[in-house]
Short mmCIF file of C-alpha atoms in Angstrom, two decimals:
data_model
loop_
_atom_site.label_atom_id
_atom_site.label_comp_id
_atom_site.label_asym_id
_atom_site.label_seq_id
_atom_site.Cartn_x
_atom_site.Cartn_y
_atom_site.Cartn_z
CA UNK H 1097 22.24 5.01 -6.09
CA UNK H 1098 23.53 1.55 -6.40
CA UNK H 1099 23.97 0.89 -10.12
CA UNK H 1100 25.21 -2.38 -9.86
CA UNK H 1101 21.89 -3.46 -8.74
CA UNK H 1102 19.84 -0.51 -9.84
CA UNK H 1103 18.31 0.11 -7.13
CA UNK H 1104 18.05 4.17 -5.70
CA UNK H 1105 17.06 5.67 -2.11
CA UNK H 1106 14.25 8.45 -3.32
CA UNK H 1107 12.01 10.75 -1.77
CA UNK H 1108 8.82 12.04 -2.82
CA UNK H 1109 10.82 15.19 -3.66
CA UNK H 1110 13.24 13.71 -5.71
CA UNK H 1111 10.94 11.61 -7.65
CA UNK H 1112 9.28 15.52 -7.92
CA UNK H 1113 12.47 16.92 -9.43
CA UNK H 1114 13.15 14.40 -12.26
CA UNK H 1115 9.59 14.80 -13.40
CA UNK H 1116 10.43 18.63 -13.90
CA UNK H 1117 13.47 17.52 -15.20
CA UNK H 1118 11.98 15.34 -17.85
CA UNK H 1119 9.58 17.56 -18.80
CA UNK H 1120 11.26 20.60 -19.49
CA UNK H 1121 10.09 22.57 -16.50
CA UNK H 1122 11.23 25.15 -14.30
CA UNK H 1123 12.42 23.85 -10.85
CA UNK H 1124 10.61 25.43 -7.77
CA UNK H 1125 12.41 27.05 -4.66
CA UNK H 1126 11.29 24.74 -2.66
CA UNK H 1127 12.68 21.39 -4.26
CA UNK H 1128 16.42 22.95 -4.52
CA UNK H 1129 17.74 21.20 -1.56
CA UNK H 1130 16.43 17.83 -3.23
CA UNK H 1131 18.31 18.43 -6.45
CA UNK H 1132 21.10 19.19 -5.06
CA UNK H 1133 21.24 15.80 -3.09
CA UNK H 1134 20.29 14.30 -6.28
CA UNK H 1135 23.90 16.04 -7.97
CA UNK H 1136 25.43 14.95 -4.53
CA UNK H 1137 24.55 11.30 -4.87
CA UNK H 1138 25.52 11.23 -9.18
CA UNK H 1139 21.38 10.93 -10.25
CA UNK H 1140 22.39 14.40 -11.75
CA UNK H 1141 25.40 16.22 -13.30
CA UNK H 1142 25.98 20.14 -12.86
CA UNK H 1143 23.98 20.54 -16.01
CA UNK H 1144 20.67 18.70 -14.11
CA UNK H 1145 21.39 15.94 -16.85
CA UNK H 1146 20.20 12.43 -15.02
CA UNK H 1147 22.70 9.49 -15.18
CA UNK H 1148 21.51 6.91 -17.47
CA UNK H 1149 21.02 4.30 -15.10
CA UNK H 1150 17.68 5.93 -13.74
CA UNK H 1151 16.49 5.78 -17.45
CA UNK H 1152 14.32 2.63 -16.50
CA UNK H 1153 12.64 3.80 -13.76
CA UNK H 1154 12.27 7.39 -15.06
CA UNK H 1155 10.71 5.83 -17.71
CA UNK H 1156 8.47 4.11 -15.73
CA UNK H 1157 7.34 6.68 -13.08
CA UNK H 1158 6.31 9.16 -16.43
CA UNK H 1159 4.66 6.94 -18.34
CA UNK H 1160 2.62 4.09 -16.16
CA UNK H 1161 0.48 1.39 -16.85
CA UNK H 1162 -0.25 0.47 -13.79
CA UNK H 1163 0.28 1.89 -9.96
CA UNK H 1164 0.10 -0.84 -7.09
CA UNK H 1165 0.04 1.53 -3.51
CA UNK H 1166 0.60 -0.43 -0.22
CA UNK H 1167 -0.48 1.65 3.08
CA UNK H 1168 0.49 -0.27 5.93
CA UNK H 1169 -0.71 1.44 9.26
CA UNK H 1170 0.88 -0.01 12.10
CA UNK H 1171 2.20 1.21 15.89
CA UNK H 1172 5.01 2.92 13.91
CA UNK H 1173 2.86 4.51 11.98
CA UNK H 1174 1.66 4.61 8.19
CA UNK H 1175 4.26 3.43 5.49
CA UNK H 1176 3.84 3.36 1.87
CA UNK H 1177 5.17 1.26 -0.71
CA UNK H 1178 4.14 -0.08 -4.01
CA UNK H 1179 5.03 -0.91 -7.38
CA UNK H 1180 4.57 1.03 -10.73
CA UNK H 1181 4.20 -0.85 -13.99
CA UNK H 1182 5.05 0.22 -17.41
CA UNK H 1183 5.37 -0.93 -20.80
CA UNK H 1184 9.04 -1.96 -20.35
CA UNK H 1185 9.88 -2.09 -16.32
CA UNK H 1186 8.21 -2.79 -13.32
CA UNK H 1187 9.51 -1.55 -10.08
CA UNK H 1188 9.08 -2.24 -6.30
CA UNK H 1189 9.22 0.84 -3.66
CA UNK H 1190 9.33 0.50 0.01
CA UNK H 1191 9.28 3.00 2.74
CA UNK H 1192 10.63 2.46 6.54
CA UNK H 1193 8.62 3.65 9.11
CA UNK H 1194 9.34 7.03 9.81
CA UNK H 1195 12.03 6.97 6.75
CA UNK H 1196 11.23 9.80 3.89
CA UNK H 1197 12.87 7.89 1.70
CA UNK H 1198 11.75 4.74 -0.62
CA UNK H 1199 13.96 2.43 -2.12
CA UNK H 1200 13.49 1.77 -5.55
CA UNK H 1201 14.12 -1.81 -6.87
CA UNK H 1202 13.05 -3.33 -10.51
CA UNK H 1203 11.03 -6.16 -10.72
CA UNK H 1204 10.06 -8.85 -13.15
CA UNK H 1205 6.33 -9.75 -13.75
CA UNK H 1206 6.39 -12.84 -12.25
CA UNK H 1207 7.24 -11.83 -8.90
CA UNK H 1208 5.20 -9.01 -8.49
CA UNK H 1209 2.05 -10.59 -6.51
CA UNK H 1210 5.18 -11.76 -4.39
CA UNK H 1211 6.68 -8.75 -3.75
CA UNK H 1212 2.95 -7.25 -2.68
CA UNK H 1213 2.48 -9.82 -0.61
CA UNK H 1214 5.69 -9.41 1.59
CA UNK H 1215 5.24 -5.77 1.73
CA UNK H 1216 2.35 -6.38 3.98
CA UNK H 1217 4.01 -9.26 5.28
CA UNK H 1218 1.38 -12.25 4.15
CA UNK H 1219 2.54 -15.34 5.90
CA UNK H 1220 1.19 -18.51 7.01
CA UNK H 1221 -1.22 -18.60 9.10
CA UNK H 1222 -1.00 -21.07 11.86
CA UNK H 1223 -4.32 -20.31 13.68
CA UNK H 1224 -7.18 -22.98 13.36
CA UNK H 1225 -8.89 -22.62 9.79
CA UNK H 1226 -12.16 -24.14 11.22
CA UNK H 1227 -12.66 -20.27 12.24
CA UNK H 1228 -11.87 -18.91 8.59
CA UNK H 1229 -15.50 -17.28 7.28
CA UNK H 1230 -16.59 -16.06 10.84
CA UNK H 1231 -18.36 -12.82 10.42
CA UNK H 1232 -18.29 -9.83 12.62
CA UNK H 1233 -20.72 -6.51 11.97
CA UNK H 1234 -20.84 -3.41 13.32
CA UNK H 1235 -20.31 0.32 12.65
CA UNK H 1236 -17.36 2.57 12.17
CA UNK H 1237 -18.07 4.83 15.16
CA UNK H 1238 -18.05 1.96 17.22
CA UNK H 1239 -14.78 0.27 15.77
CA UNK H 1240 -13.54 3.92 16.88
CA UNK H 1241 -14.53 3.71 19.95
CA UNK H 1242 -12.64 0.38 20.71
CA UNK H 1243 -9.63 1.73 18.85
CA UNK H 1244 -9.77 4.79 20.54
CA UNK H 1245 -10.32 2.60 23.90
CA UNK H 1246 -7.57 0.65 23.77
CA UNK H 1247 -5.11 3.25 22.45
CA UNK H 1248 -6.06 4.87 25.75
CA UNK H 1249 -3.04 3.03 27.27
CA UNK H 1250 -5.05 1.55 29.97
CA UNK H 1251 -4.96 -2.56 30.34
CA UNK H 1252 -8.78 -3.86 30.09
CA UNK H 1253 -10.04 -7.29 28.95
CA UNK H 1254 -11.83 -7.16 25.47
CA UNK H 1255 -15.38 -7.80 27.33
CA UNK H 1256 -14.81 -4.36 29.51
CA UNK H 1257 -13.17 -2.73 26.21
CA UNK H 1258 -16.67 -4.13 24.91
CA UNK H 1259 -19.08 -2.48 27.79
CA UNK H 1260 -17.36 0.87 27.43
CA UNK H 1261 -17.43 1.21 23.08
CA UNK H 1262 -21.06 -0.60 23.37
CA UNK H 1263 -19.47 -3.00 20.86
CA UNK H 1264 -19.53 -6.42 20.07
CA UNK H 1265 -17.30 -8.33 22.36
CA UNK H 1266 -15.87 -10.26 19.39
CA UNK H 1267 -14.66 -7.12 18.02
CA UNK H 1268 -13.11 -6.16 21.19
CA UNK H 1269 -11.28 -9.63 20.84
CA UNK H 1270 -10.18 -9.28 17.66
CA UNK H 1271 -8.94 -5.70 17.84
CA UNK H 1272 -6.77 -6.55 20.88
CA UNK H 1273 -5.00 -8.97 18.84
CA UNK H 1274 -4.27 -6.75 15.92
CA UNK H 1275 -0.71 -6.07 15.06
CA UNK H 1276 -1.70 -3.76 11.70
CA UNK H 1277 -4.15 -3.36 9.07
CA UNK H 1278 -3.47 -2.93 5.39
CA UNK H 1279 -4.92 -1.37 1.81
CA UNK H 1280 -3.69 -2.76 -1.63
CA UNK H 1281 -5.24 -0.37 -4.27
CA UNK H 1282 -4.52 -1.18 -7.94
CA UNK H 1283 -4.80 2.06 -10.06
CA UNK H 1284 -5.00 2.19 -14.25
CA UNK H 1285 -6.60 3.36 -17.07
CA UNK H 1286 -9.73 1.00 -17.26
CA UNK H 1287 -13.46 0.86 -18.13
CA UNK H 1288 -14.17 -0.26 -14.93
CA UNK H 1289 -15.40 1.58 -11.54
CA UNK H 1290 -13.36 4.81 -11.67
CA UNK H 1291 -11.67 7.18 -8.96
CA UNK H 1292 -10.85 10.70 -10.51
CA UNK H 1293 -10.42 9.25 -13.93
CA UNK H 1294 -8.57 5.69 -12.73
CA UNK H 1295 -10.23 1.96 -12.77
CA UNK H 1296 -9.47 1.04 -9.31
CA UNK H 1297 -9.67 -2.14 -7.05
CA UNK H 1298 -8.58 -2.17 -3.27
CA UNK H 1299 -8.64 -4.53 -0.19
CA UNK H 1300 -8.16 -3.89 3.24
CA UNK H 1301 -7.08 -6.30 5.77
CA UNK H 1302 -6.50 -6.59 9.52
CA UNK H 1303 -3.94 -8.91 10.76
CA UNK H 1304 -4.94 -9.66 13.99
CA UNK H 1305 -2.07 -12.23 14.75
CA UNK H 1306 -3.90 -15.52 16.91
CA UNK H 1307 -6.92 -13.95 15.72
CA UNK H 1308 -5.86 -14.27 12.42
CA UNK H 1309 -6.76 -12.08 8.96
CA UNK H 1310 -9.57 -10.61 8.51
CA UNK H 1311 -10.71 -9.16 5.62
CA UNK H 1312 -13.07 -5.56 6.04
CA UNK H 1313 -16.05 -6.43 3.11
CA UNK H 1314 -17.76 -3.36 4.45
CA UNK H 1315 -16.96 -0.30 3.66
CA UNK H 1316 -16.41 -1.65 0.68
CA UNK H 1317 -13.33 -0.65 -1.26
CA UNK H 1318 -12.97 1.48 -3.35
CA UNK H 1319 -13.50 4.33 -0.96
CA UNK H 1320 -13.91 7.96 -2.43
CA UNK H 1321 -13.77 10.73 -0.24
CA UNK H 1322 -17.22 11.48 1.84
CA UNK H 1323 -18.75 7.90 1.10
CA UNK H 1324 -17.94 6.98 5.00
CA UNK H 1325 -19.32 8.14 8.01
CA UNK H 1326 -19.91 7.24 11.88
CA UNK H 1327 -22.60 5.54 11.12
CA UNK H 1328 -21.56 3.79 7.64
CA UNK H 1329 -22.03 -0.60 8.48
CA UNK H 1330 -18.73 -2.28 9.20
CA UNK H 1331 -18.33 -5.91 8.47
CA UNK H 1332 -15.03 -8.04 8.76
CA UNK H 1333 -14.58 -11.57 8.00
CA UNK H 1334 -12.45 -13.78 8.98
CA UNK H 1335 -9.77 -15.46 6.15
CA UNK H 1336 -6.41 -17.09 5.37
CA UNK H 1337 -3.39 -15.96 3.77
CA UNK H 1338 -4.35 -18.83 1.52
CA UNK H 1339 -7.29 -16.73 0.49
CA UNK H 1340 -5.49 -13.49 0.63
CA UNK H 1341 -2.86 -14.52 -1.77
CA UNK H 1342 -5.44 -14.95 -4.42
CA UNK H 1343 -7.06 -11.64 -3.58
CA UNK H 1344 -3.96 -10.04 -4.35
CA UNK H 1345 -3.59 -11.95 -7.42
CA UNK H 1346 -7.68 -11.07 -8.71
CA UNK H 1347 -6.61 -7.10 -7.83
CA UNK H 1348 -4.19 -7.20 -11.26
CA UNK H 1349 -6.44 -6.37 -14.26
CA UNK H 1350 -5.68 -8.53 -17.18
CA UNK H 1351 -4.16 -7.42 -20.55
CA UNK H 1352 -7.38 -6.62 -22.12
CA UNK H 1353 -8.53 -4.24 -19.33
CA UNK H 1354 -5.49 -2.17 -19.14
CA UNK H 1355 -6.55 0.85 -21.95
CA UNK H 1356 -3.51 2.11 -23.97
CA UNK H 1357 -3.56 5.30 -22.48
CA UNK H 1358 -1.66 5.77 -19.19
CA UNK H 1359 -2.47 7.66 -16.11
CA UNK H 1360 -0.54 11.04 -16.33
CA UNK H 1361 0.91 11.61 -12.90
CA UNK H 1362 3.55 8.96 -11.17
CA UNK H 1363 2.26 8.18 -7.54
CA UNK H 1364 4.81 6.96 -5.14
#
């Protein structure tokens, strides 16, 4: 816990042991060794009371408006970060690769689509925009196969990558080039398309470094569990962080589509 700048170092367990705390509920077994590095670092007394600098973000991880997840899958592996919104705070989590822990930082409103964007690292991109809108199409078994081909560990060109997966040789290209690929999902109470009770809206993006972003349009986002299959139609296209930024931006529902309820369960 730094309270000088509020931010905390939590783990999914933690976060698990304050909401037990808050509501009045019995601690399991299994979360005792996270409560007592809560009382170790001063989030809790000897009573399990919580210091009253992690009112803000208690607050915030009971009752949200809003959930922001970031899922960045990379050749460390899968972090996630995010943001949760609520009526009073916003805060910022990120996770290290390989780290259990997320810190927790607030926010302000304003600097939100920011603090997205650098999560998944957005930058300028200084590839030649004549290529932004190319199109590439194919299926998901076969963007397995080149992934699958390439994580092999032997050294091919993309064209013999290409002749193996029966793919596109664009795709091979493109894939060789990728440093990670990324998933925004916005989560809230909403009329709109739902996922177990939540309006959600997503994007998923591969940054492909001299190839550039591209953006997956097919399978479209939101995906619910059992929609995709080997032979479900895959289609990238090629964009700009230019673009990117904006799609980030268009994710956030506006005032009016946030409902007054609130999802019930924190996600971290």
């Amino acid at each position: 816990m730094d309270a000088a700048r509020r931010r905390f170092r939590l783990t999914d367990s933690h976060v698990s042991v304050l909401g037990f705390l808050v509501e009045g509920d019995p601690i399991p077994a299994e979360l005792s060794e996270a409560r007592a590095e809560l009382r170790e670092s001063g989030i809790l007394d000897a009573e399990d009371k919580i210091s009253a600098d992690l009112y803000p973000l208690v607050a915030t991880l009971m009752e949200p408006r809003l959930i922001a997840r970031v899922e960045m899958t990379g050749p460390q592996g899968v972090t996630q970060s995010g943001a949760v919104i609520g009526d009073d705070f916003i805060f910022t989590h990120e996770n290290w690769p390989g780290d259990t822990e997320s810190e927790y930082v607030p926010a302000e409103p304003e600097t939100l689509v920011w603090a997205l964007a650098r999560m998944v690292d957005l930058h300028r991109d200084f590839t030649e925009e004549a290529d932004s809108g190319e199109v590439i199409t194919s299926t998901m078994s076969t963007f397995d196969g080149v992934v699958e081909r390439m994580e092999a560990g032997q050294i091919e060109e993309p064209e013999a990558v290409a002749r193996a997966a029966d793919a596109p040789v664009r795709l091979a290209e493109v894939l060789a080039q990728l440093n990670c690929m990324w998933r925004i999902t916005m989560a809230w109470r909403g009329a709109e398309t739902k996922v177990s009770g939540l309006a959600v809206r997503a994007l998923v993006v591969w940054d492909c470094g001299i190839e550039g972003y591209w953006l997956r349009e097919l399978p479209a986002e939101p995906i619910v569990e059992g929609q995709v299959d080997a032979s479900s139609a895959l289609r990238v296209r090629r964009t700009s962080a230019k673009e990117l930024w904006q799609m980030i931006t268009d994710l956030l529902p506006d005032g009016a589509q946030l409902a007054s309820a609130q999802p019930s369960q924190a996600t971290s």
